[in-house]
GROMACS .gro file of C-alpha atoms in nm:
model
  350
    1UNK     CA    1   4.567  12.105  12.503
    2UNK     CA    2   4.918  12.010  12.401
    3UNK     CA    3   5.191  11.984  12.660
    4UNK     CA    4   5.358  12.322  12.680
    5UNK     CA    5   5.727  12.318  12.585
    6UNK     CA    6   5.912  12.644  12.660
    7UNK     CA    7   5.986  12.852  12.353
    8UNK     CA    8   6.362  12.846  12.404
    9UNK     CA    9   6.361  12.464  12.422
   10UNK     CA   10   6.173  12.444  12.093
   11UNK     CA   11   6.441  12.663  11.934
   12UNK     CA   12   6.711  12.438  12.078
   13UNK     CA   13   6.530  12.132  11.943
   14UNK     CA   14   6.524  12.288  11.595
   15UNK     CA   15   6.895  12.370  11.623
   16UNK     CA   16   6.974  12.006  11.704
   17UNK     CA   17   6.784  11.886  11.397
   18UNK     CA   18   6.975  12.133  11.182
   19UNK     CA   19   6.913  12.207  10.816
   20UNK     CA   20   6.860  11.846  10.712
   21UNK     CA   21   6.487  11.868  10.796
   22UNK     CA   22   6.270  11.954  10.497
   23UNK     CA   23   6.050  12.211  10.674
   24UNK     CA   24   6.351  12.398  10.809
   25UNK     CA   25   6.506  12.401  10.462
   26UNK     CA   26   6.188  12.549  10.317
   27UNK     CA   27   6.190  12.823  10.582
   28UNK     CA   28   6.547  12.912  10.489
   29UNK     CA   29   6.465  12.917  10.119
   30UNK     CA   30   6.173  13.156  10.168
   31UNK     CA   31   6.364  13.385  10.402
   32UNK     CA   32   6.670  13.397  10.178
   33UNK     CA   33   6.453  13.481   9.877
   34UNK     CA   34   6.346  13.803  10.054
   35UNK     CA   35   5.987  13.676  10.082
   36UNK     CA   36   5.949  13.849  10.421
   37UNK     CA   37   6.155  14.163  10.355
   38UNK     CA   38   5.949  14.481  10.356
   39UNK     CA   39   6.026  14.543   9.989
   40UNK     CA   40   5.822  14.233   9.901
   41UNK     CA   41   5.494  14.356  10.054
   42UNK     CA   42   5.222  14.582   9.918
   43UNK     CA   43   5.281  14.956   9.954
   44UNK     CA   44   5.073  14.989  10.273
   45UNK     CA   45   5.252  14.704  10.445
   46UNK     CA   46   5.588  14.829  10.316
   47UNK     CA   47   5.536  15.168  10.480
   48UNK     CA   48   5.423  15.006  10.806
   49UNK     CA   49   5.722  14.769  10.817
   50UNK     CA   50   5.955  15.056  10.732
   51UNK     CA   51   5.822  15.241  11.036
   52UNK     CA   52   5.822  14.938  11.271
   53UNK     CA   53   6.154  14.783  11.173
   54UNK     CA   54   6.336  15.116  11.164
   55UNK     CA   55   6.709  15.066  11.130
   56UNK     CA   56   6.694  14.686  11.177
   57UNK     CA   57   6.867  14.504  10.895
   58UNK     CA   58   6.677  14.250  10.681
   59UNK     CA   59   6.897  13.982  10.835
   60UNK     CA   60   6.794  14.078  11.190
   61UNK     CA   61   6.428  14.068  11.093
   62UNK     CA   62   6.472  13.734  10.918
   63UNK     CA   63   6.630  13.586  11.231
   64UNK     CA   64   6.322  13.666  11.440
   65UNK     CA   65   6.087  13.525  11.176
   66UNK     CA   66   6.306  13.216  11.140
   67UNK     CA   67   6.301  13.147  11.515
   68UNK     CA   68   5.922  13.171  11.543
   69UNK     CA   69   5.866  12.948  11.240
   70UNK     CA   70   6.120  12.690  11.356
   71UNK     CA   71   5.960  12.676  11.702
   72UNK     CA   72   5.621  12.629  11.536
   73UNK     CA   73   5.756  12.335  11.330
   74UNK     CA   74   5.880  12.168  11.647
   75UNK     CA   75   5.545  12.212  11.822
   76UNK     CA   76   5.331  12.116  11.522
   77UNK     CA   77   5.531  11.864  11.316
   78UNK     CA   78   5.215  11.737  11.142
   79UNK     CA   79   5.177  12.084  10.994
   80UNK     CA   80   5.536  12.197  10.964
   81UNK     CA   81   5.612  12.495  10.746
   82UNK     CA   82   5.347  12.621  10.506
   83UNK     CA   83   5.399  12.919  10.277
   84UNK     CA   84   5.183  13.195  10.415
   85UNK     CA   85   5.291  13.135  10.775
   86UNK     CA   86   5.599  13.347  10.701
   87UNK     CA   87   5.376  13.645  10.620
   88UNK     CA   88   5.162  13.588  10.930
   89UNK     CA   89   5.469  13.578  11.154
   90UNK     CA   90   5.603  13.897  10.994
   91UNK     CA   91   5.274  14.068  11.081
   92UNK     CA   92   5.271  13.935  11.439
   93UNK     CA   93   5.626  14.058  11.497
   94UNK     CA   94   5.509  14.411  11.423
   95UNK     CA   95   5.330  14.405  11.758
   96UNK     CA   96   5.493  14.132  11.969
   97UNK     CA   97   5.833  13.998  12.062
   98UNK     CA   98   5.947  13.659  11.931
   99UNK     CA   99   5.807  13.442  12.208
  100UNK     CA  100   5.468  13.612  12.225
  101UNK     CA  101   5.442  13.608  11.845
  102UNK     CA  102   5.497  13.232  11.863
  103UNK     CA  103   5.228  13.191  12.129
  104UNK     CA  104   4.974  13.394  11.932
  105UNK     CA  105   5.055  13.197  11.616
  106UNK     CA  106   4.998  12.878  11.816
  107UNK     CA  107   4.668  13.013  11.951
  108UNK     CA  108   4.555  13.100  11.598
  109UNK     CA  109   4.635  12.756  11.458
  110UNK     CA  110   4.512  12.546  11.750
  111UNK     CA  111   4.211  12.745  11.873
  112UNK     CA  112   4.085  12.993  11.613
  113UNK     CA  113   4.135  12.849  11.265
  114UNK     CA  114   3.905  12.570  11.140
  115UNK     CA  115   4.026  12.217  11.222
  116UNK     CA  116   4.310  12.088  11.003
  117UNK     CA  117   4.335  12.419  10.815
  118UNK     CA  118   4.709  12.378  10.749
  119UNK     CA  119   4.731  12.001  10.799
  120UNK     CA  120   4.927  11.811  10.535
  121UNK     CA  121   4.808  11.467  10.641
  122UNK     CA  122   4.442  11.486  10.751
  123UNK     CA  123   4.229  11.245  10.546
  124UNK     CA  124   4.528  11.182  10.321
  125UNK     CA  125   4.526  11.525  10.157
  126UNK     CA  126   4.703  11.857  10.204
  127UNK     CA  127   4.516  12.141  10.372
  128UNK     CA  128   4.188  11.961  10.426
  129UNK     CA  129   4.058  12.248  10.642
  130UNK     CA  130   4.151  12.507  10.382
  131UNK     CA  131   3.979  12.304  10.110
  132UNK     CA  132   3.663  12.293  10.322
  133UNK     CA  133   3.661  12.673  10.356
  134UNK     CA  134   3.722  12.711   9.982
  135UNK     CA  135   3.411  12.499   9.923
  136UNK     CA  136   3.213  12.712  10.170
  137UNK     CA  137   3.322  13.039  10.007
  138UNK     CA  138   3.235  12.921   9.655
  139UNK     CA  139   2.889  12.804   9.758
  140UNK     CA  140   2.808  13.125   9.946
  141UNK     CA  141   2.935  13.348   9.666
  142UNK     CA  142   2.729  13.159   9.411
  143UNK     CA  143   2.418  13.222   9.620
  144UNK     CA  144   2.490  13.582   9.721
  145UNK     CA  145   2.592  13.693   9.372
  146UNK     CA  146   2.291  13.510   9.227
  147UNK     CA  147   2.505  13.333   8.970
  148UNK     CA  148   2.286  13.127   8.740
  149UNK     CA  149   2.485  13.095   8.419
  150UNK     CA  150   2.726  12.802   8.405
  151UNK     CA  151   2.998  13.022   8.256
  152UNK     CA  152   2.967  13.274   8.542
  153UNK     CA  153   2.978  13.001   8.806
  154UNK     CA  154   3.278  12.844   8.635
  155UNK     CA  155   3.457  13.180   8.611
  156UNK     CA  156   3.396  13.253   8.978
  157UNK     CA  157   3.521  12.910   9.085
  158UNK     CA  158   3.831  12.944   8.865
  159UNK     CA  159   3.904  13.285   9.017
  160UNK     CA  160   3.868  13.146   9.369
  161UNK     CA  161   4.091  12.848   9.288
  162UNK     CA  162   4.364  13.079   9.159
  163UNK     CA  163   4.340  13.362   9.408
  164UNK     CA  164   4.211  13.217   9.736
  165UNK     CA  165   4.538  13.049   9.846
  166UNK     CA  166   4.718  13.385   9.851
  167UNK     CA  167   4.423  13.542  10.035
  168UNK     CA  168   4.328  13.279  10.288
  169UNK     CA  169   4.649  13.087  10.364
  170UNK     CA  170   4.823  13.400  10.502
  171UNK     CA  171   4.492  13.521  10.654
  172UNK     CA  172   4.474  13.832  10.431
  173UNK     CA  173   4.825  13.950  10.523
  174UNK     CA  174   4.972  14.142  10.227
  175UNK     CA  175   4.629  14.162  10.063
  176UNK     CA  176   4.465  14.455  10.240
  177UNK     CA  177   4.604  14.782  10.368
  178UNK     CA  178   4.742  14.747  10.718
  179UNK     CA  179   4.474  14.945  10.904
  180UNK     CA  180   4.194  14.731  10.760
  181UNK     CA  181   4.392  14.411  10.815
  182UNK     CA  182   4.456  14.506  11.178
  183UNK     CA  183   4.087  14.578  11.238
  184UNK     CA  184   3.977  14.241  11.099
  185UNK     CA  185   4.245  14.052  11.291
  186UNK     CA  186   4.164  14.238  11.612
  187UNK     CA  187   3.798  14.137  11.586
  188UNK     CA  188   3.890  13.778  11.496
  189UNK     CA  189   4.126  13.735  11.791
  190UNK     CA  190   3.888  13.899  12.039
  191UNK     CA  191   3.600  13.681  11.918
  192UNK     CA  192   3.826  13.375  11.901
  193UNK     CA  193   3.654  13.278  11.578
  194UNK     CA  194   3.786  13.245  11.222
  195UNK     CA  195   3.436  13.317  11.088
  196UNK     CA  196   3.504  13.688  11.153
  197UNK     CA  197   3.780  13.689  10.891
  198UNK     CA  198   3.586  13.457  10.658
  199UNK     CA  199   3.280  13.682  10.659
  200UNK     CA  200   3.501  13.988  10.598
  201UNK     CA  201   3.654  13.813  10.298
  202UNK     CA  202   3.310  13.717  10.167
  203UNK     CA  203   3.202  14.081  10.198
  204UNK     CA  204   3.507  14.195  10.000
  205UNK     CA  205   3.466  13.931   9.729
  206UNK     CA  206   3.092  13.976   9.687
  207UNK     CA  207   3.146  14.350   9.640
  208UNK     CA  208   3.372  14.278   9.341
  209UNK     CA  209   3.143  14.058   9.136
  210UNK     CA  210   3.275  14.187   8.803
  211UNK     CA  211   3.627  14.082   8.900
  212UNK     CA  212   3.515  13.734   9.005
  213UNK     CA  213   3.340  13.651   8.678
  214UNK     CA  214   3.597  13.814   8.450
  215UNK     CA  215   3.729  13.547   8.214
  216UNK     CA  216   4.041  13.754   8.148
  217UNK     CA  217   4.334  13.563   8.294
  218UNK     CA  218   4.491  13.893   8.398
  219UNK     CA  219   4.204  13.959   8.639
  220UNK     CA  220   4.362  13.728   8.894
  221UNK     CA  221   4.673  13.946   8.891
  222UNK     CA  222   4.489  14.271   8.951
  223UNK     CA  223   4.304  14.179   9.268
  224UNK     CA  224   4.583  14.261   9.516
  225UNK     CA  225   4.622  14.617   9.397
  226UNK     CA  226   4.244  14.666   9.391
  227UNK     CA  227   4.191  14.521   9.738
  228UNK     CA  228   4.484  14.706   9.896
  229UNK     CA  229   4.373  15.045   9.762
  230UNK     CA  230   3.994  15.012   9.779
  231UNK     CA  231   3.927  14.800  10.086
  232UNK     CA  232   3.971  15.040  10.375
  233UNK     CA  233   3.805  15.056  10.717
  234UNK     CA  234   3.565  15.314  10.574
  235UNK     CA  235   3.482  15.080  10.286
  236UNK     CA  236   3.411  14.788  10.521
  237UNK     CA  237   3.201  14.994  10.763
  238UNK     CA  238   3.010  15.221  10.525
  239UNK     CA  239   3.035  15.131  10.157
  240UNK     CA  240   3.043  14.751  10.154
  241UNK     CA  241   2.724  14.553  10.202
  242UNK     CA  242   2.803  14.298  10.475
  243UNK     CA  243   2.766  13.933  10.380
  244UNK     CA  244   2.443  13.770  10.488
  245UNK     CA  245   2.619  13.440  10.551
  246UNK     CA  246   2.545  13.302  10.896
  247UNK     CA  247   2.747  13.076  11.122
  248UNK     CA  248   2.479  12.810  11.080
  249UNK     CA  249   2.513  12.826  10.701
  250UNK     CA  250   2.891  12.801  10.718
  251UNK     CA  251   2.877  12.503  10.955
  252UNK     CA  252   2.620  12.331  10.731
  253UNK     CA  253   2.840  12.379  10.423
  254UNK     CA  254   3.145  12.249  10.607
  255UNK     CA  255   2.950  11.936  10.693
  256UNK     CA  256   2.833  11.910  10.332
  257UNK     CA  257   3.196  11.924  10.217
  258UNK     CA  258   3.292  11.657  10.471
  259UNK     CA  259   3.023  11.421  10.344
  260UNK     CA  260   3.102  11.484   9.976
  261UNK     CA  261   3.472  11.436  10.047
  262UNK     CA  262   3.406  11.104  10.221
  263UNK     CA  263   3.196  10.992   9.925
  264UNK     CA  264   3.465  11.095   9.677
  265UNK     CA  265   3.732  10.924   9.889
  266UNK     CA  266   3.537  10.598   9.881
  267UNK     CA  267   3.498  10.620   9.504
  268UNK     CA  268   3.867  10.700   9.468
  269UNK     CA  269   3.959  10.401   9.685
  270UNK     CA  270   3.751  10.170   9.469
  271UNK     CA  271   3.903  10.320   9.155
  272UNK     CA  272   4.251  10.287   9.305
  273UNK     CA  273   4.203   9.917   9.367
  274UNK     CA  274   4.072   9.865   9.016
  275UNK     CA  275   4.345  10.062   8.841
  276UNK     CA  276   4.627   9.922   9.050
  277UNK     CA  277   4.498   9.565   9.002
  278UNK     CA  278   4.485   9.609   8.626
  279UNK     CA  279   4.822   9.783   8.607
  280UNK     CA  280   5.141   9.601   8.521
  281UNK     CA  281   5.330   9.432   8.804
  282UNK     CA  282   5.700   9.524   8.807
  283UNK     CA  283   5.977   9.273   8.850
  284UNK     CA  284   6.263   9.345   9.090
  285UNK     CA  285   6.487   9.431   8.795
  286UNK     CA  286   6.230   9.673   8.650
  287UNK     CA  287   6.189   9.844   8.988
  288UNK     CA  288   6.567   9.892   9.007
  289UNK     CA  289   6.566  10.040   8.655
  290UNK     CA  290   6.278  10.271   8.744
  291UNK     CA  291   6.456  10.385   9.062
  292UNK     CA  292   6.776  10.445   8.867
  293UNK     CA  293   6.589  10.657   8.612
  294UNK     CA  294   6.432  10.862   8.892
  295UNK     CA  295   6.772  10.919   9.055
  296UNK     CA  296   6.901  11.043   8.720
  297UNK     CA  297   6.607  11.283   8.702
  298UNK     CA  298   6.680  11.408   9.054
  299UNK     CA  299   7.049  11.453   8.970
  300UNK     CA  300   6.965  11.650   8.656
  301UNK     CA  301   6.764  11.892   8.874
  302UNK     CA  302   7.030  11.973   9.125
  303UNK     CA  303   7.016  11.666   9.346
  304UNK     CA  304   6.692  11.759   9.523
  305UNK     CA  305   6.374  11.553   9.547
  306UNK     CA  306   6.154  11.659   9.262
  307UNK     CA  307   5.794  11.643   9.152
  308UNK     CA  308   5.717  11.427   8.849
  309UNK     CA  309   5.512  11.552   8.556
  310UNK     CA  310   5.318  11.326   8.323
  311UNK     CA  311   5.590  11.365   8.060
  312UNK     CA  312   5.859  11.283   8.319
  313UNK     CA  313   5.659  10.971   8.406
  314UNK     CA  314   5.660  10.859   8.044
  315UNK     CA  315   6.038  10.908   8.026
  316UNK     CA  316   6.092  10.715   8.350
  317UNK     CA  317   5.887  10.425   8.218
  318UNK     CA  318   6.058  10.429   7.878
  319UNK     CA  319   6.327  10.166   7.948
  320UNK     CA  320   6.076   9.911   8.082
  321UNK     CA  321   5.790   9.965   7.835
  322UNK     CA  322   5.982  10.017   7.510
  323UNK     CA  323   5.973   9.644   7.431
  324UNK     CA  324   5.608   9.600   7.525
  325UNK     CA  325   5.280   9.677   7.357
  326UNK     CA  326   5.142  10.030   7.385
  327UNK     CA  327   4.867   9.910   7.618
  328UNK     CA  328   5.115   9.866   7.903
  329UNK     CA  329   5.212  10.234   7.898
  330UNK     CA  330   4.848  10.342   7.877
  331UNK     CA  331   4.763  10.137   8.187
  332UNK     CA  332   5.057  10.282   8.377
  333UNK     CA  333   4.959  10.636   8.281
  334UNK     CA  334   4.620  10.565   8.436
  335UNK     CA  335   4.808  10.503   8.761
  336UNK     CA  336   4.971  10.846   8.722
  337UNK     CA  337   4.631  11.007   8.663
  338UNK     CA  338   4.497  10.835   8.973
  339UNK     CA  339   4.760  10.988   9.199
  340UNK     CA  340   4.752  11.328   9.030
  341UNK     CA  341   4.515  11.453   9.301
  342UNK     CA  342   4.539  11.817   9.197
  343UNK     CA  343   4.472  11.726   8.832
  344UNK     CA  344   4.755  11.960   8.735
  345UNK     CA  345   4.970  11.700   8.557
  346UNK     CA  346   5.218  11.675   8.846
  347UNK     CA  347   5.273  11.430   9.132
  348UNK     CA  348   5.464  11.575   9.428
  349UNK     CA  349   5.759  11.382   9.565
  350UNK     CA  350   5.584  11.344   9.903
   0.00000   0.00000   0.00000
């Protein structure tokens, strides 16, 4: 158990750091973009917030959310701010005051959620725990929906990759109607086990097989409206067929992911050594040129640290590869591909 620091001291600590800390800046950006204002939530949540917040101004509500999130960042610096936590805190503040909302958020993260769920550093990747649960959900859905065709399995996995972050990272907040969300959360907190929410999500997803294997790219945009309107307490208790997934199966799949991840990490390490060894070594002058080019890129984008796309990478390397054979650029692009962990053509500035 971590040493308990009083809530007010955590707020004071955040105030001393000020707005120069990246996590605190991200909190401000999300709050100022109205991401937690009631107008941004689904219609059920909007009505509930309208009732709870009453005459409170958006700014007053944002202040409470800001304080809880800042205190969390001070207590859990290895996690910091993660998009989705803002929605969770908004939900908690519907029932609790600031300090108790902070304590319940802490209890969720440290005692109920799977290990490293929001961690940005565990095993050298972001959200290792979330990735493990994504693996579990895909495997169980494939079995329960009896997906045999490669195209159906691929479609389901694509749907999960696109949609699951907005479902699981905020723990279904702003996905379901409030009464159903409250029921699931109530059971999860009383049981002290994330599996309650995970099995509820599996039940919901497995009931919408046609949506999961729809190759239409618009399908991923329709799910929120469908879930919010259709998934009620009555649906969960009477109409939906509960998932047959067991705790033993979930634990086994988590272990399977851990082993496959370790194997992939070892292969990646070997590949890293090979690629980096074969890649061009930069002189001090070339490093200075490369740094200067990156600073110019940052300046052109408002002076903030920026992610680098594959095309950006080519431009950055231009001044130091223009006089060399094409093979040099190809080798360096292999380095880019190596560190493009998400395989989305972008390397984050972290």
